[in-house]
């Protein structure tokens, strides 16, 4: 069987909308276009019913009460609402926030913004495998810590934090606990009835739903209160004003329903593909897997090919769509801050590729990728003065480089 | 990011990849950049007794634009005198390869590599004169 290129291996950037999801959405654009807030006619009632049905589907995937789900425009907005909303509401209790250096920018920058308006923050470094050390986390909490935010699944390296243990520490200390779960839904089981989590952010488009829609879980027992960040018509119990995007919400509900029903089988299949990819690459000389390989979602393989620069590698393998930890690609010259936080050297961070596998990835695509990677790494290493020095037995750390 | 056709051509078919004997008194070697910054260029030139560059080789660790910049300068260097080589400016590389603003540092690095190779060659030849 032949493969169609380019091959999409960037499922953590976004996923295609599942055709079943797209199909479910369309009638809510063309036929059932009512405003779910319209209480006076059947157009509104139909839309409201669809919204509430979707809310139930989102709640079911994470074992929450539908009344604990607030619609937002995506995980970035959910993170903003959770962190700013809780920090501001409870600022009387304290003005210190704890988060992790490897969080998504939507968390880090939100916390930075709170620092600008008078909060203090601790950005805890993870261990070299990407996981948070529980004792270090406990030690970072202070009497005036009001909120902690730790992501469930890391977007770059796919490691899964021990949210239950971290949440228990927060509970002991009376700290509100927010979890960014944008990369986790459909990949790891989430049970909010058991997990000591107060706020959790979700996104639709990382789980085969449409872009532009997300949700925030806000615990009812014990009740967590937030200061709204978007003011207006008082939608979503006043927590997030703005006309609900019925078709997007329907899409998210359908995507989360499919995730709930299929994740077990799907993850087993994806794990086989990821292990096949890893097996095909790991015997290349000087390759390093970034992040813990066990406590990790099966979808992610982040790997550094030493002495090969990431952007040129991505260019060499343009038949596959992947991401690089060398942020040259995003017009700055900084290597990935996530890999740097793990203590990876700049050069290994610059040499990293993130493969993320998903629902529509095939074995043929994985085999094609392995072949292509092996060929191109060989070619680029022929071009690399660092590889030549390594082959000559020169320790690159002993060289005086002229930083520029 | 969209690369120009010329960058792609140099990247896919790099000219003059390789290594010259760095101990040869006729060979000047320049190595610039740093692995931590994401690019390292090694440029070598070999001059004949008339002071004309008869061969140039490179190896580059870096993005496509860095590889293309160094590949391009090896082409330009061949047949030039040392003085002419010293005249090569990064702006000419930017123009030839249509580099976008975020990639201008690649052309600067290539110019620095030329200067470093010329300086190495000069340093190699000067002590011989001083000793005489």
Coordinates of C-alpha atoms in Angstrom, one line a residue:
Chain A
X1 CA 0.0 0.0 0.0
X2 CA 1.3 3.4 -0.9
X3 CA 1.2 6.4 1.4
X4 CA 0.0 9.8 0.6
X5 CA 2.4 12.6 1.5
X6 CA 2.7 14.8 3.4
X7 CA 2.0 12.5 6.3
X8 CA 0.4 14.2 9.3
X9 CA 2.3 13.4 12.5
X10 CA 1.5 16.6 14.4
X11 CA -1.7 15.5 16.2
X12 CA -0.6 17.5 19.3
X13 CA -0.7 20.7 17.3
X14 CA -4.2 20.0 16.3
X15 CA -6.3 17.0 15.1
X16 CA -8.5 16.7 12.0
X17 CA -12.1 17.1 12.9
X18 CA -13.6 13.6 12.9
X19 CA -16.0 13.3 10.0
X20 CA -18.7 12.1 12.4
X21 CA -18.2 15.3 14.4
X22 CA -18.3 17.5 11.3
X23 CA -21.5 15.8 10.2
X24 CA -23.1 16.3 13.6
X25 CA -22.2 20.0 13.5
X26 CA -23.6 21.0 10.1
X27 CA -27.4 21.0 11.0
X28 CA -26.7 23.5 13.7
X29 CA -25.4 26.0 11.2
X30 CA -28.1 25.7 8.5
X31 CA -31.2 24.3 10.2
X32 CA -31.1 24.6 13.9
X33 CA -29.5 28.0 14.0
X34 CA -31.4 29.4 17.0
X35 CA -29.7 31.2 19.8
X36 CA -29.6 28.8 22.8
X37 CA -30.4 31.8 25.0
X38 CA -33.7 32.4 23.2
X39 CA -36.3 31.1 25.6
X40 CA -39.4 32.2 23.7
X41 CA -39.5 29.9 20.7
X42 CA -38.6 26.4 19.4
X43 CA -35.4 27.6 17.6
X44 CA -33.9 28.5 20.9
X45 CA -35.2 25.4 22.6
X46 CA -33.6 23.1 20.0
X47 CA -30.3 24.9 20.2
X48 CA -30.4 24.8 24.0
X49 CA -31.1 21.1 24.1
X50 CA -28.1 20.4 21.8
X51 CA -25.9 22.6 24.0
X52 CA -27.0 20.7 27.2
X53 CA -26.6 17.4 25.5
X54 CA -23.0 18.3 24.5
X55 CA -22.4 19.6 28.0
X56 CA -23.4 16.2 29.3
X57 CA -21.0 14.4 26.9
X58 CA -18.1 16.6 28.0
X59 CA -18.9 15.9 31.6
X60 CA -19.2 12.2 31.0
X61 CA -15.8 11.9 29.6
X62 CA -14.2 13.2 32.7
X63 CA -16.9 12.0 35.2
X64 CA -18.1 15.4 36.2
X65 CA -21.5 16.9 36.7
X66 CA -22.7 18.8 33.6
X67 CA -23.3 21.8 35.8
X68 CA -19.6 22.0 36.4
X69 CA -18.8 22.6 32.7
X70 CA -18.5 26.1 31.4
X71 CA -18.1 26.7 27.6
X72 CA -15.2 28.8 26.5
X73 CA -13.4 29.5 23.2
X74 CA -10.7 27.0 23.9
X75 CA -8.1 25.9 26.4
X76 CA -6.3 29.2 26.3
X77 CA -9.4 31.0 27.5
X78 CA -10.2 28.3 30.0
X79 CA -6.7 28.7 31.5
X80 CA -7.1 32.4 31.6
X81 CA -10.5 32.2 33.2
X82 CA -9.4 29.6 35.8
X83 CA -6.1 31.2 36.8
X84 CA -7.1 34.9 36.7
X85 CA -10.6 34.1 37.9
X86 CA -9.6 32.1 40.9
X87 CA -6.5 34.2 41.8
X88 CA -8.5 37.4 41.8
X89 CA -11.5 36.0 43.6
X90 CA -9.5 34.5 46.4
X91 CA -6.7 37.1 46.5
X92 CA -7.7 38.0 50.0
X93 CA -6.4 34.6 51.1
X94 CA -3.0 35.2 49.5
X95 CA -1.2 36.3 46.4
X96 CA 1.2 33.5 45.6
X97 CA 0.8 31.1 42.7
X98 CA 2.8 27.9 42.0
X99 CA 3.2 26.5 38.5
X100 CA 5.7 24.5 36.5
X101 CA 8.3 25.7 34.0
X102 CA 7.1 23.3 31.4
X103 CA 3.5 24.5 31.3
X104 CA 1.9 25.7 28.1
X105 CA 2.4 29.4 27.4
X106 CA -1.3 30.0 28.0
X107 CA -0.6 29.2 31.7
X108 CA 2.8 30.7 32.0
X109 CA 1.9 34.0 30.4
X110 CA -1.3 34.2 32.4
X111 CA 0.6 33.8 35.6
X112 CA 3.1 36.4 34.4
X113 CA 0.3 38.8 33.8
X114 CA -0.9 38.2 37.4
X115 CA 2.7 38.9 38.6
X116 CA 2.4 42.2 36.8
X117 CA -0.6 43.2 38.9
X118 CA 0.9 42.3 42.2
X119 CA 0.9 38.5 42.6
X120 CA 4.0 36.5 43.2
X121 CA 4.8 33.3 41.4
X122 CA 7.0 30.2 41.7
X123 CA 7.9 28.4 38.4
X124 CA 9.0 25.0 39.6
X125 CA 11.5 23.1 37.5
X126 CA 10.5 19.5 36.7
X127 CA 12.9 16.6 37.0
X128 CA 15.0 15.7 33.9
X129 CA 12.3 13.2 32.9
X130 CA 9.7 16.1 32.8
X131 CA 7.9 15.0 35.9
X132 CA 7.2 17.1 39.0
X133 CA 8.9 15.9 42.2
X134 CA 6.2 15.8 44.8
X135 CA 8.4 16.9 47.7
X136 CA 9.7 19.8 45.7
X137 CA 6.2 20.8 44.8
X138 CA 5.1 20.6 48.5
X139 CA 8.1 22.7 49.4
X140 CA 7.1 25.4 46.9
X141 CA 3.8 26.0 48.5
X142 CA 3.7 28.8 51.0
X143 CA 1.1 29.9 53.6
X144 CA 0.0 32.6 51.2
X145 CA -0.2 30.3 48.1
X146 CA -3.7 30.7 46.7
X147 CA -3.5 28.7 43.5
X148 CA -1.4 26.0 41.8
X149 CA -1.6 25.1 38.1
X150 CA -0.1 21.9 36.7
X151 CA -0.8 20.4 33.3
X152 CA -2.0 16.7 33.1
X153 CA -0.2 15.9 29.8
X154 CA 2.6 18.0 28.4
X155 CA 2.1 19.2 24.8
X156 CA 5.8 18.8 23.8
X157 CA 7.0 15.6 25.5
X158 CA 3.7 13.9 26.4
X159 CA 4.6 13.1 30.0
X160 CA 1.7 12.6 32.4
X161 CA 1.9 14.3 35.8
X162 CA 0.7 12.6 38.9
X163 CA -2.3 15.0 39.3
X164 CA -3.8 12.9 42.0
X165 CA -0.8 13.2 44.3
X166 CA -0.2 16.9 43.5
X167 CA -3.9 17.6 44.1
X168 CA -3.8 15.9 47.5
X169 CA -0.9 18.1 48.5
X170 CA -2.9 21.1 47.4
X171 CA -5.9 19.9 49.4
X172 CA -3.8 19.5 52.6
X173 CA -2.6 23.1 52.2
X174 CA -5.9 24.6 51.1
X175 CA -4.6 25.6 47.8
X176 CA -6.9 25.8 44.8
X177 CA -5.7 23.4 42.1
X178 CA -6.0 24.0 38.4
X179 CA -5.1 21.4 35.7
X180 CA -4.7 22.1 32.0
X181 CA -5.9 19.0 30.4
X182 CA -6.0 20.2 26.8
X183 CA -3.6 17.4 25.7
X184 CA -5.1 14.7 27.9
X185 CA -8.7 14.1 26.9
X186 CA -9.1 10.9 25.0
X187 CA -5.6 9.9 25.9
X188 CA -5.7 9.3 29.6
X189 CA -8.7 8.4 31.8
X190 CA -9.9 11.3 33.9
X191 CA -12.3 10.9 36.8
X192 CA -13.0 14.2 38.4
X193 CA -15.2 12.6 41.1
X194 CA -12.0 11.0 42.5
X195 CA -9.3 13.5 41.4
X196 CA -8.6 16.3 43.9
X197 CA -8.8 18.9 41.1
X198 CA -10.8 22.2 41.4
X199 CA -10.5 23.6 37.9
X200 CA -9.7 21.8 34.6
X201 CA -9.2 23.2 31.1
X202 CA -10.3 21.4 28.0
X203 CA -10.0 21.9 24.3
X204 CA -12.0 20.3 21.5
X205 CA -9.5 20.5 18.6
X206 CA -6.9 18.3 20.3
X207 CA -9.5 15.5 20.5
X208 CA -10.9 15.5 16.9
X209 CA -13.4 18.3 17.5
X210 CA -13.4 21.7 15.9
X211 CA -11.1 24.6 16.7
X212 CA -12.5 27.6 18.6
X213 CA -14.3 25.8 21.4
X214 CA -13.3 24.5 24.8
X215 CA -14.5 24.2 28.3
X216 CA -13.6 24.8 31.9
X217 CA -14.5 22.4 34.7
X218 CA -15.4 24.3 37.8
X219 CA -15.9 22.1 40.9
X220 CA -19.2 22.5 42.8
X221 CA -18.3 20.5 45.9
X222 CA -16.5 22.2 47.5
X223 CA -17.6 25.1 45.4
X224 CA -14.9 27.0 43.6
X225 CA -15.8 30.6 42.7
X226 CA -14.3 32.7 39.9
X227 CA -14.2 36.3 38.8
X228 CA -15.6 36.4 35.3
X229 CA -13.1 37.6 32.6
X230 CA -15.7 38.2 29.9
X231 CA -18.7 40.4 30.8
X232 CA -21.9 40.8 29.0
X233 CA -25.2 38.9 28.9
X234 CA -24.5 36.7 31.8
X235 CA -24.3 33.4 29.9
X236 CA -22.8 30.3 31.6
X237 CA -24.1 31.5 35.0
X238 CA -22.3 34.7 34.6
X239 CA -18.9 33.1 34.3
X240 CA -18.5 33.6 30.6
X241 CA -20.8 35.9 28.7
X242 CA -21.2 35.6 24.9
X243 CA -23.7 33.9 22.7
X244 CA -22.9 30.2 22.7
X245 CA -21.5 28.7 19.5
X246 CA -24.0 25.9 19.2
X247 CA -22.4 24.1 16.2
X248 CA -19.0 24.2 17.9
X249 CA -20.4 23.0 21.2
X250 CA -22.2 20.2 19.4
X251 CA -18.9 19.3 17.8
X252 CA -17.1 19.2 21.1
X253 CA -19.8 17.0 22.6
X254 CA -19.7 14.6 19.8
X255 CA -15.9 14.5 19.8
X256 CA -15.8 13.8 23.5
X257 CA -18.5 11.1 23.1
X258 CA -16.4 9.3 20.5
X259 CA -13.3 9.7 22.7
X260 CA -15.1 8.1 25.7
X261 CA -16.3 5.2 23.6
X262 CA -13.2 4.6 21.6
X263 CA -10.2 5.7 23.6
X264 CA -9.3 2.3 25.0
X265 CA -9.0 0.6 21.7
X266 CA -7.6 3.6 20.0
X267 CA -4.8 4.1 22.5
X268 CA -3.7 0.5 22.3
X269 CA -3.5 0.8 18.5
X270 CA -1.6 4.1 18.7
X271 CA 0.8 2.7 21.3
X272 CA 1.7 -0.1 18.9
X273 CA 2.5 2.5 16.2
X274 CA 4.5 4.7 18.6
X275 CA 6.5 1.7 19.8
X276 CA 7.1 0.7 16.2
X277 CA 8.4 4.2 15.4
X278 CA 10.6 4.3 18.4
X279 CA 12.0 0.8 17.6
X280 CA 12.8 2.0 14.1
X281 CA 14.7 5.1 15.2
X282 CA 16.4 4.3 18.5
X283 CA 19.2 2.2 17.1
X284 CA 20.5 5.3 15.2
X285 CA 23.7 6.5 16.9
X286 CA 23.3 9.5 19.3
X287 CA 19.5 9.7 19.7
X288 CA 17.8 10.7 22.9
X289 CA 14.2 10.4 23.9
X290 CA 13.0 13.5 25.7
X291 CA 10.8 13.0 28.7
X292 CA 9.9 9.9 30.6
X293 CA 9.0 7.1 28.2
X294 CA 6.8 5.2 30.6
X295 CA 4.7 7.9 32.3
X296 CA 3.7 9.3 28.9
X297 CA 0.8 9.2 26.5
X298 CA 1.2 6.7 23.7
X299 CA 0.7 9.4 21.1
X300 CA 3.9 11.2 21.7
X301 CA 7.5 10.6 20.7
X302 CA 9.9 13.5 21.2
X303 CA 13.4 12.6 20.2
X304 CA 16.7 14.4 19.7
X305 CA 19.0 13.5 16.9
X306 CA 22.3 14.8 18.2
X307 CA 24.5 16.9 15.7
X308 CA 21.6 17.5 13.4
X309 CA 19.8 20.8 13.6
X310 CA 16.0 20.5 14.0
X311 CA 14.8 23.0 11.4
X312 CA 17.0 21.6 8.7
X313 CA 15.8 18.1 9.6
X314 CA 12.2 19.2 9.3
X315 CA 13.0 20.7 5.9
X316 CA 14.7 17.4 4.9
X317 CA 11.6 15.4 5.9
X318 CA 9.0 17.7 4.4
X319 CA 7.0 14.6 3.4
X320 CA 6.1 14.4 7.1
X321 CA 4.4 17.1 9.1
X322 CA 6.1 17.3 12.5
X323 CA 7.2 19.9 15.0
X324 CA 10.7 20.8 16.1
X325 CA 12.0 21.9 19.5
X326 CA 14.2 24.3 17.7
X327 CA 12.0 27.4 17.7
X328 CA 13.8 28.8 14.7
X329 CA 10.6 27.6 13.0
X330 CA 8.6 30.1 14.9
X331 CA 10.9 33.0 14.0
X332 CA 12.8 33.2 17.2
X333 CA 16.1 31.5 17.8
X334 CA 15.3 30.1 21.2
X335 CA 15.3 26.4 21.6
X336 CA 12.3 24.8 23.3
X337 CA 11.8 26.1 26.8
X338 CA 10.3 22.8 27.8
X339 CA 13.4 20.8 26.8
X340 CA 15.6 23.4 28.4
X341 CA 13.6 23.0 31.7
X342 CA 14.4 19.3 31.6
X343 CA 18.1 20.3 31.6
X344 CA 18.6 19.3 28.0
X345 CA 21.6 21.2 26.4
X346 CA 20.7 23.8 23.9
X347 CA 22.1 21.7 21.1
X348 CA 20.0 18.6 22.0
X349 CA 17.0 20.9 22.3
X350 CA 17.7 22.3 18.8
X351 CA 18.0 18.8 17.5
X352 CA 14.6 17.6 18.6
X353 CA 11.6 16.4 16.7
X354 CA 8.1 15.8 18.1
X355 CA 6.2 13.1 16.4
X356 CA 2.6 12.9 17.5
X357 CA 0.4 10.0 16.3
X358 CA -3.3 9.9 16.1
X359 CA -6.6 8.4 15.0
X360 CA -5.8 8.3 11.3
X361 CA -2.1 7.3 11.4
X362 CA -1.3 4.0 9.6
X363 CA 1.4 1.5 10.0
X364 CA 2.5 2.2 6.4
X365 CA 2.9 5.9 7.3
X366 CA 5.1 4.9 10.3
X367 CA 7.3 2.7 8.2
X368 CA 7.7 5.4 5.6
X369 CA 8.6 7.9 8.3
X370 CA 11.3 5.6 9.7
X371 CA 12.9 5.1 6.3
X372 CA 12.9 8.8 5.5
X373 CA 14.3 9.8 8.9
X374 CA 17.1 7.3 8.7
X375 CA 18.1 8.5 5.2
X376 CA 17.9 12.2 6.0
X377 CA 19.7 12.0 9.3
X378 CA 22.6 10.2 7.5
X379 CA 22.7 12.9 4.9
X380 CA 22.6 15.8 7.4
X381 CA 25.2 14.3 9.5
X382 CA 27.5 14.1 6.5
X383 CA 27.0 17.9 6.3
X384 CA 27.5 18.5 10.0
X385 CA 30.8 19.8 11.3
X386 CA 29.7 18.7 14.8
X387 CA 29.1 15.1 13.7
X388 CA 32.6 15.1 12.1
X389 CA 34.1 16.4 15.4
X390 CA 32.2 13.8 17.3
X391 CA 33.5 11.1 15.0
X392 CA 37.0 12.4 15.5
X393 CA 36.6 12.0 19.2
X394 CA 36.5 15.7 20.0
X395 CA 34.5 16.6 23.1
X396 CA 32.3 19.5 21.9
X397 CA 32.0 20.8 25.4
X398 CA 35.8 21.4 25.4
X399 CA 35.5 23.7 22.4
X400 CA 35.5 27.5 22.9
X401 CA 32.5 28.5 20.8
X402 CA 31.9 32.1 19.7
X403 CA 28.4 32.6 20.8
X404 CA 26.5 35.0 18.6
Chain B
X1 CA 8.2 29.1 6.6
X2 CA 8.5 29.4 2.8
X3 CA 12.1 29.1 1.5
X4 CA 13.2 30.6 -1.8
X5 CA 13.9 28.2 -4.7
X6 CA 17.6 29.1 -4.5
X7 CA 17.7 28.1 -0.8
X8 CA 16.0 24.9 -1.5
X9 CA 18.3 24.1 -4.4
X10 CA 21.4 24.7 -2.3
X11 CA 19.9 22.8 0.6
X12 CA 18.9 19.8 -1.5
X13 CA 22.1 19.8 -3.6
X14 CA 24.7 21.4 -1.4
X15 CA 27.9 22.3 -3.3
X16 CA 31.4 21.6 -2.1
X17 CA 30.6 19.7 1.0
X18 CA 33.7 18.2 2.6
X19 CA 36.8 18.7 4.5
X20 CA 40.3 19.9 3.5
X21 CA 43.5 19.1 5.4
X22 CA 43.5 21.7 8.1
X23 CA 47.3 21.2 8.6
X24 CA 48.1 22.1 5.0
X25 CA 49.8 25.5 5.1
X26 CA 47.7 26.5 2.0
X27 CA 44.4 25.8 3.7
X28 CA 42.6 28.3 5.9
X29 CA 39.9 27.0 8.2
X30 CA 37.1 29.1 9.7
X31 CA 34.7 27.7 12.2
X32 CA 32.0 30.1 13.5
X33 CA 28.8 29.9 15.4
X34 CA 27.9 27.7 18.4
X35 CA 25.9 24.6 18.8
X36 CA 23.9 26.2 21.5
X37 CA 22.7 28.9 19.1
X38 CA 21.6 26.3 16.5
X39 CA 24.2 26.9 13.9
X40 CA 27.9 26.1 13.3
X41 CA 29.7 26.7 10.0
X42 CA 33.0 25.3 9.1
X43 CA 34.5 26.8 5.9
X44 CA 37.8 25.9 4.4
X45 CA 39.7 27.6 1.5
X46 CA 42.8 26.4 -0.3
X47 CA 45.0 28.9 -2.0
X48 CA 47.6 28.3 -4.7
X49 CA 51.0 30.0 -4.9
X50 CA 49.4 32.9 -6.8
X51 CA 47.1 33.7 -3.9
X52 CA 44.0 32.5 -5.7
X53 CA 41.4 30.4 -3.9
X54 CA 41.4 27.1 -5.9
X55 CA 39.2 25.1 -3.6
X56 CA 36.6 25.7 -0.9
X57 CA 34.7 23.2 1.2
X58 CA 32.1 23.6 4.0
X59 CA 30.2 21.7 6.6
X60 CA 27.3 23.3 8.4
X61 CA 25.1 22.4 11.3
X62 CA 22.1 24.7 11.1
X63 CA 18.9 25.5 9.4
X64 CA 18.3 25.4 5.6
X65 CA 19.3 29.0 5.2
X66 CA 22.5 28.5 7.0
X67 CA 23.4 25.5 4.8
X68 CA 22.4 27.4 1.7
X69 CA 24.5 30.5 2.7
X70 CA 27.6 28.4 3.3
X71 CA 27.1 26.4 0.1
X72 CA 26.7 29.6 -1.9
X73 CA 29.9 31.2 -0.6
X74 CA 32.0 28.2 -1.5
X75 CA 30.9 28.7 -5.0
X76 CA 31.7 32.4 -4.9
X77 CA 35.1 31.9 -3.3
X78 CA 36.6 29.7 -5.9
X79 CA 38.8 31.6 -8.3
X80 CA 38.9 34.7 -6.2
X81 CA 41.9 36.4 -4.7
X82 CA 42.1 36.7 -0.9
X83 CA 41.3 40.4 -1.2
X84 CA 38.3 39.7 -3.4
X85 CA 37.2 37.1 -0.9
X86 CA 37.4 39.6 1.9
X87 CA 35.0 41.8 0.0
X88 CA 32.1 39.3 0.1
X89 CA 29.3 40.9 2.2
X90 CA 26.4 39.3 3.9
X91 CA 24.0 41.6 2.0
X92 CA 25.0 40.0 -1.2
X93 CA 24.1 36.5 0.2
X94 CA 20.8 37.9 1.5
X95 CA 20.0 39.2 -2.0
X96 CA 21.1 36.1 -3.9
X97 CA 19.1 33.7 -1.7
X98 CA 16.2 36.0 -0.9
X99 CA 16.6 35.4 2.8
X100 CA 13.8 36.7 5.0
X101 CA 14.7 39.0 7.9
X102 CA 14.7 36.2 10.5
X103 CA 17.4 34.4 8.5
X104 CA 19.8 37.3 8.0
X105 CA 22.0 36.0 10.8
X106 CA 22.7 33.0 8.5
X107 CA 24.3 35.3 6.0
X108 CA 26.2 37.2 8.7
X109 CA 27.6 33.9 9.9
X110 CA 28.7 33.0 6.4
X111 CA 30.5 36.3 6.1
X112 CA 32.1 35.7 9.5
X113 CA 33.2 32.2 8.3
X114 CA 35.0 33.7 5.3
X115 CA 36.8 36.2 7.5
X116 CA 37.7 33.5 10.0
X117 CA 39.1 31.3 7.2
X118 CA 41.1 34.2 5.8
X119 CA 42.5 35.1 9.2
X120 CA 43.5 31.5 9.9
X121 CA 45.3 31.4 6.5
X122 CA 47.1 34.6 7.3
X123 CA 48.1 33.5 10.8
X124 CA 49.5 30.3 9.3
X125 CA 51.6 32.2 6.8
X126 CA 52.7 35.0 9.0
X127 CA 54.8 33.1 11.6
X128 CA 56.7 31.5 8.7
X129 CA 57.6 35.0 7.5
X130 CA 58.5 36.1 11.0
X131 CA 60.7 33.1 11.5
X132 CA 62.6 33.8 8.3

